[in-house]
Coordinates of C-alpha atoms in Angstrom, one line a residue:
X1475 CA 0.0 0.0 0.0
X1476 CA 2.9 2.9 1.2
X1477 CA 4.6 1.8 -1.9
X1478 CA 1.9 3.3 -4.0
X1479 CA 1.2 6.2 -1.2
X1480 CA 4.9 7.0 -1.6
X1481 CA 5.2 8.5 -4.9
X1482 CA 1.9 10.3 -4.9
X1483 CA 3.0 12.1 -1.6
X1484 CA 6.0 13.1 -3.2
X1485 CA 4.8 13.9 -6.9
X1486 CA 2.1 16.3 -4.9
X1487 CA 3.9 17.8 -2.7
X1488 CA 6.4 18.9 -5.1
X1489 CA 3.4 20.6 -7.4
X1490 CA 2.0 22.4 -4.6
X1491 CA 5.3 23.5 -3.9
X1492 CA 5.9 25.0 -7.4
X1493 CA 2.7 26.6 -7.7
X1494 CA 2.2 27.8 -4.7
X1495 CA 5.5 29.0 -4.6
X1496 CA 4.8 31.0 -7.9
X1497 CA 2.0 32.4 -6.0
X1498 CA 3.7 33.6 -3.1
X1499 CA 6.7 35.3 -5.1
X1500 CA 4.0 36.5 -7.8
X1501 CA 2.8 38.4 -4.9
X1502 CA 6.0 39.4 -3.2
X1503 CA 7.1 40.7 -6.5
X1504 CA 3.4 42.7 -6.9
X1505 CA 4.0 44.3 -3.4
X1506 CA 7.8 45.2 -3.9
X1507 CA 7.1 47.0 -7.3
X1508 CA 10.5 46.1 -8.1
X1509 CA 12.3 44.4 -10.8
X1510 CA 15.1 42.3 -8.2
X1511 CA 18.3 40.8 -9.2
X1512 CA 19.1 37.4 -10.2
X1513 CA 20.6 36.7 -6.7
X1514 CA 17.3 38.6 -4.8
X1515 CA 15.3 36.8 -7.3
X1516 CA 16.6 33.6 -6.2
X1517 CA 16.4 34.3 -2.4
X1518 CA 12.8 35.5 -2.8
X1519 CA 12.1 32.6 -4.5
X1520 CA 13.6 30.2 -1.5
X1521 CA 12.0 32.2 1.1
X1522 CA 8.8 31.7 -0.7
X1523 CA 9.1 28.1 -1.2
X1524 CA 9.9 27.7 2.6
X1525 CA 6.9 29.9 3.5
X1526 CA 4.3 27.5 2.0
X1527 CA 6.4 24.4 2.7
X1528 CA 3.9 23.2 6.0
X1529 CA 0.9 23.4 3.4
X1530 CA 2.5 21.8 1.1
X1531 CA 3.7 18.5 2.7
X1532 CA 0.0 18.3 4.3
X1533 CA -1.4 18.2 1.0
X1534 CA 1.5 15.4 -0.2
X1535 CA 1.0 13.5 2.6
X1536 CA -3.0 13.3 2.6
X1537 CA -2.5 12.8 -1.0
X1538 CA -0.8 9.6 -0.3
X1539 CA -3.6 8.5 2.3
X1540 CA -6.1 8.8 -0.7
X1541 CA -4.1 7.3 -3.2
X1542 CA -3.1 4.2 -1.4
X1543 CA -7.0 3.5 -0.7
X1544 CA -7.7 3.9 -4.4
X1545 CA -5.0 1.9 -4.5
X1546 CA -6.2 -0.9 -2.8
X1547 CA -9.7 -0.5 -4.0
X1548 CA -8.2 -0.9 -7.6
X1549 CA -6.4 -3.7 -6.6
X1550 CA -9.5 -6.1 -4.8
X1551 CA -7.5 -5.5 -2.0
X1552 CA -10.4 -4.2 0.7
X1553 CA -13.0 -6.9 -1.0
X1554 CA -10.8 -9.6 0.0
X1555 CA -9.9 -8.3 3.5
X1556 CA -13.8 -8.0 3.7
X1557 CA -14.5 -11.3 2.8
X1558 CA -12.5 -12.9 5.4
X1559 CA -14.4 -10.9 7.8
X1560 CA -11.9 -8.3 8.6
X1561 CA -13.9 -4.7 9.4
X1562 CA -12.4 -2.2 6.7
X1563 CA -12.3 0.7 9.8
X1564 CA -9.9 -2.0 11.2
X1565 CA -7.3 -0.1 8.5
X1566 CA -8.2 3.5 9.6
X1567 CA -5.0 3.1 12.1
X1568 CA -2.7 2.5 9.2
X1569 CA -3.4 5.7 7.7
X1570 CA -3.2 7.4 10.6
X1571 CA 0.8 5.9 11.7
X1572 CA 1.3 6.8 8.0
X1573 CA 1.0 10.7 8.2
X1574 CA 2.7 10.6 11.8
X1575 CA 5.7 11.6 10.4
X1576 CA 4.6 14.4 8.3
X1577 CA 2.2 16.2 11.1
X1578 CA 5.5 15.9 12.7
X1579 CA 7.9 17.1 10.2
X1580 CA 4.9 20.0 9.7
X1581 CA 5.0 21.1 13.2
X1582 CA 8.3 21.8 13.0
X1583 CA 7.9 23.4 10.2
X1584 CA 5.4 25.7 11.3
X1585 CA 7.0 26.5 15.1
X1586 CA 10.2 27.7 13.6
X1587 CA 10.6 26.6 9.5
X1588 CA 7.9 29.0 8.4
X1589 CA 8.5 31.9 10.3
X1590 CA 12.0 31.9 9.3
X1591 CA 11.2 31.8 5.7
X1592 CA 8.4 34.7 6.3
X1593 CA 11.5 36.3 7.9
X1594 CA 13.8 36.2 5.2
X1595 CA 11.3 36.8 2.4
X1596 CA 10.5 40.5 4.4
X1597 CA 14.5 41.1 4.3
X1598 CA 14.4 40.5 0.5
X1599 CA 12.0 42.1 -0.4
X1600 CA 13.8 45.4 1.7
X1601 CA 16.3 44.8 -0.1
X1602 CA 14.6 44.8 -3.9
X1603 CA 12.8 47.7 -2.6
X1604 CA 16.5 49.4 -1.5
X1605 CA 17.6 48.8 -5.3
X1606 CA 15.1 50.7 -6.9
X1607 CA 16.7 53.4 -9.3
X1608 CA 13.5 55.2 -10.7
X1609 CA 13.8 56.9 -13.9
X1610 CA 12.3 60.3 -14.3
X1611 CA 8.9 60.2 -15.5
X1612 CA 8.4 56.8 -13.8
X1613 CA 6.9 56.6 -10.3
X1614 CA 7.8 53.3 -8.3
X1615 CA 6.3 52.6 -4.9
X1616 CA 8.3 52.0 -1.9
X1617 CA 6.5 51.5 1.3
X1618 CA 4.3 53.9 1.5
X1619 CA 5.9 56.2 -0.6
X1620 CA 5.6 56.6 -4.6
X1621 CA 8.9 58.3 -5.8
X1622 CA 10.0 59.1 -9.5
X1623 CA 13.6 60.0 -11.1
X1624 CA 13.9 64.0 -10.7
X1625 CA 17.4 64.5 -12.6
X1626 CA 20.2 63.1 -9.8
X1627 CA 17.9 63.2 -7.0
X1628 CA 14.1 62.1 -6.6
X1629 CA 10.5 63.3 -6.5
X1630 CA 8.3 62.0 -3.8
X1631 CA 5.0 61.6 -2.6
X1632 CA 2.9 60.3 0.5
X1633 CA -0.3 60.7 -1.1
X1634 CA -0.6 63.8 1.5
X1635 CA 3.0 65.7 1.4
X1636 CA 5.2 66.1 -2.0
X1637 CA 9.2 66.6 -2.0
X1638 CA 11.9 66.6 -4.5
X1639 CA 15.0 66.3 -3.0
X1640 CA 18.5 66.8 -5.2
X1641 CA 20.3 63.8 -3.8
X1642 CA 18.4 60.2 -2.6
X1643 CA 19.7 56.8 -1.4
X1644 CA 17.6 53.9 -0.2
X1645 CA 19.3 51.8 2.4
X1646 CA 17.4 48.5 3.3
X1647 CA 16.6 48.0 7.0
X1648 CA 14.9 45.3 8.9
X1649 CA 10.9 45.2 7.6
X1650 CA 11.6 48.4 4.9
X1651 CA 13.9 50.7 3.5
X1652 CA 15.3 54.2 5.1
X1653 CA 15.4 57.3 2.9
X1654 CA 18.3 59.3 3.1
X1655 CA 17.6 62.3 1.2
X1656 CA 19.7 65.7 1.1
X1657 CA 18.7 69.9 -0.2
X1658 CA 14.9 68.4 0.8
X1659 CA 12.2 71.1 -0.3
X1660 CA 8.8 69.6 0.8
X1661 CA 5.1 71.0 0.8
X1662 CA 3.1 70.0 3.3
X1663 CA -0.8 69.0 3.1
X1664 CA -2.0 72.5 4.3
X1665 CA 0.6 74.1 1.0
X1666 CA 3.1 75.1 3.3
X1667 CA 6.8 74.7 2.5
X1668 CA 9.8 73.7 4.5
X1669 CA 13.3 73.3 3.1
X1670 CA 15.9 70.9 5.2
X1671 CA 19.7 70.2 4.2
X1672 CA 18.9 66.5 5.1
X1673 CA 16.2 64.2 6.1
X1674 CA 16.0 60.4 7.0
X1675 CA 13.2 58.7 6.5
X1676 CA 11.7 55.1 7.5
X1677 CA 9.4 53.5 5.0
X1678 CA 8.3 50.2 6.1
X1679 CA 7.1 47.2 4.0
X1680 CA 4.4 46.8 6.7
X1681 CA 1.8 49.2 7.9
X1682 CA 2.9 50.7 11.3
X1683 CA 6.4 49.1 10.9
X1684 CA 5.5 46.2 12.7
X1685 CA 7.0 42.5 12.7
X1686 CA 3.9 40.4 11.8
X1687 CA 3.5 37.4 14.4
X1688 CA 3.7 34.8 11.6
X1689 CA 7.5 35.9 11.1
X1690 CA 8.1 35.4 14.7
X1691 CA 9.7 31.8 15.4
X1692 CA 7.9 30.2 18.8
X1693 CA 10.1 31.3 21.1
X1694 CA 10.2 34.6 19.7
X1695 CA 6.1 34.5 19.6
X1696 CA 5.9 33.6 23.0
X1697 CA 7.5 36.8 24.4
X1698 CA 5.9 38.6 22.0
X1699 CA 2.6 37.1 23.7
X1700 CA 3.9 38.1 27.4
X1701 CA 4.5 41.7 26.0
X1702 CA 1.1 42.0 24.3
X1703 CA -0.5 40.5 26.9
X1704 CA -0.1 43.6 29.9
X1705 CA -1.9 45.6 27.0
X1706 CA -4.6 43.5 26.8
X1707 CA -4.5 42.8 22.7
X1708 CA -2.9 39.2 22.6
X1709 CA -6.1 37.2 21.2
X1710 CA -4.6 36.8 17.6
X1711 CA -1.0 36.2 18.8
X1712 CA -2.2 33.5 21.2
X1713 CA -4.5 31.8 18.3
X1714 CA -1.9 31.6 15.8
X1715 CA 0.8 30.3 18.2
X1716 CA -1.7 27.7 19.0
X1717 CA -2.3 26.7 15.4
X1718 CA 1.4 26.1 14.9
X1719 CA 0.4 22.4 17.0
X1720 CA -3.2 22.3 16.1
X1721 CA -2.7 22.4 12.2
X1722 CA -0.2 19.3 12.2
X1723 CA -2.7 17.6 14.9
X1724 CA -5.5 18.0 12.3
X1725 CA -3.5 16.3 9.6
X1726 CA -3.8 12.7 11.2
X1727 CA -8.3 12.9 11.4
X1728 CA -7.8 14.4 7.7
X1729 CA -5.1 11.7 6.6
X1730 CA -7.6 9.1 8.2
X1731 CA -10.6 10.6 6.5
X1732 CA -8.7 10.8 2.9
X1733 CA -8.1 6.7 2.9
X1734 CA -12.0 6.4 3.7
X1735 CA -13.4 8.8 0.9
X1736 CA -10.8 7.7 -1.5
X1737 CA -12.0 4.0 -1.2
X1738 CA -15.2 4.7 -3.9
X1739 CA -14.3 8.3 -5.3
X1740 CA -11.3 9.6 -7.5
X1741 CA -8.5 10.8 -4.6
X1742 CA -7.3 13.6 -6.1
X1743 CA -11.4 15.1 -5.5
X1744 CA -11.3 13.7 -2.4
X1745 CA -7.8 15.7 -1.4
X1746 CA -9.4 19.1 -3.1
X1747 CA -12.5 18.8 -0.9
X1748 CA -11.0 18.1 2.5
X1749 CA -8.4 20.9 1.9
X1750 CA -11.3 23.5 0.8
X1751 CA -13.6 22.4 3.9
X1752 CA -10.4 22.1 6.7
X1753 CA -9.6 25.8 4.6
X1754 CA -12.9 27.1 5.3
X1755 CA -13.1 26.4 8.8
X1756 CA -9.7 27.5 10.1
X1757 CA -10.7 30.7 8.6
X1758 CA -14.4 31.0 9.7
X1759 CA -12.3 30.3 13.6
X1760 CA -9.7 32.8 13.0
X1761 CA -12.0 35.7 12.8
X1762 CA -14.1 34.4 16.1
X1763 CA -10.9 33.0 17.8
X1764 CA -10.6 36.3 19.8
X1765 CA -14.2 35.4 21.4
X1766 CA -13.9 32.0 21.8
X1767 CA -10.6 31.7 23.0
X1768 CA -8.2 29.5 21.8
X1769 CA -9.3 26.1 23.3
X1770 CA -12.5 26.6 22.2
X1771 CA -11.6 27.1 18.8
X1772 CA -9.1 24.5 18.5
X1773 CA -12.1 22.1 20.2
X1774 CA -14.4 23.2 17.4
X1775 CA -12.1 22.5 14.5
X1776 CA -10.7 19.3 15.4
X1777 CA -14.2 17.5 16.1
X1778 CA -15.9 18.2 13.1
X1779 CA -12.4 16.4 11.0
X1780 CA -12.7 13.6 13.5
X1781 CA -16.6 13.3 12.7
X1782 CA -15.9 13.2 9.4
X1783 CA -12.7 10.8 9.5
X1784 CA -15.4 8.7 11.4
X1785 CA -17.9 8.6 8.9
X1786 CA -16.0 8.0 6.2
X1787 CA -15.1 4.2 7.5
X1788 CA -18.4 3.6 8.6
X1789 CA -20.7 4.0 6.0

């Protein structure tokens, strides 16, 4: 049976991995507004691919659930464990010590793999952003700035203020890029004027400059929780730090429920349904995680998989 699972793990985890990693640097690259380097382009490209790696071996290894009970299905397999009286839910077990290792591997993954990779796509995207050389005429935007080629130096604008200063450089910096701008003549919203010799400037990728949690490594989350916690905002923080354990947890019901389904319907329908339902409710918790607590919500999404995980051997 894991000999068919096997390569169907593999073969789809490696094309989620592609496309979604296209995604991912499709949108990095929409949000730097930059054309990077071959080197930057590369190093977006492996920060992206390590970003959506937990998702990824999820869907490879519940992939290889469903295919090794089509598998066996195909085969007469189940019809001749059933005819010498062996229950068929008697197998559910199997698939579940199959995807052990990949909730494992995930949760890894997800404690300390993902942010790190969320980490390092931030810093290269700073860095494209730090590399922009705008032409005159064409207006590029960095953080919250749009800026254009002015002779040697560079016309800006926040929407509110415009500037033109004579002399520009764009340093990266952790989460955005600082402006160091000299001979600075800037008009302010109200159409006043003010004239500096030189200004600095941070322009984060972010709004408000902030780390997002998701970049934060466990460790690194957990202060972050203690901190937010005297100020009375760590709902989300708390949440997703949970998920980091619940989402790998989730993977053995779903695993379980994928070599049931997959024993009379096509697998790969089977994989695409579980993945847009388990999607649909992480989400719908997310936004009522806050209210509910985390418990709660981790309660709520992990009954309804087993239900179903249930289900699928008994009918």
């Amino acid at each position: 049976m894991w000999r068919s699972a096997g390569p169907a793990a593999f073969r789809t985890a490696l094309l989620a991995v592609g496309l979604l990693t296209l995604a991912g640097l499709g949108q990095a690259l929409l949000a730097t507004s930059a054309a990077p380097s071959l080197p930057l382009l590369l190093r977006l490209c492996a920060a992206s691919a390590g970003a959506i790696a937990p998702l990824a071996l999820g869907v490879g290894a519940l992939a290889g659930a469903a295919f090794a009970a089509a598998r066996l299905a195909d085969e007469g397999a189940l019809l001749a464990l059933a005819s010498l009286g062996l229950p068929l839910r008697h197998l559910a077990p199997l698939f579940a010590l199959f995807v052990l290792p990949a909730a494992f591997a995930q949760a890894g993954l997800h404690h300390w793999g993902e942010p790190l990779a969320r980490s390092a796509l931030r810093e290269a995207r700073s860095e494209a952003l730090a590399s922009v050389s705008p032409r005159s005429g064409e207006a590029v935007r960095v953080g919250s700035w749009w800026v254009a080629g002015a002779g040697t130096g560079l016309a800006f604008t926040d929407r509110a203020s415009t500037g033109l200063a004579t002399s520009a450089v764009l340093e990266a910096r952790s989460g955005g890029v600082l402006a160091r701008l000299g001979d600075v003549d800037l008009r302010l919203p109200d159409g006043a004027t003010v004239h500096a010799d030189r200004i600095e400037v941070p322009l984060p990728l972010a709004a408000g400059g902030r780390v997002h949690p998701g970049e934060r490594t466990t460790p690194e989350l957990r202060r972050q929780i203690a901190v937010s916690a005297a100020l009375g905002r760590e709902g989300y923080e708390r949440w997703l730090l949970w998920k980091r354990t619940l989402l790998p947890v989730a993977l053995v019901p779903l695993a379980v429920a994928a070599g049931g389904l997959a024993r009379s319907r096509r697998p790969g329908a089977v994989v695409g349904a579980l993945l847009i339902g388990s999607w649909g409710l992480i989400r719908l918790l997310d936004a009522q995680a806050a209210a509910l607590g985390p418990a709660l919500a981790s309660v709520l999404f992990l009954v309804p998989l087993v239900l179903v995980a249930g289900w699928a051997w008994r009918r």
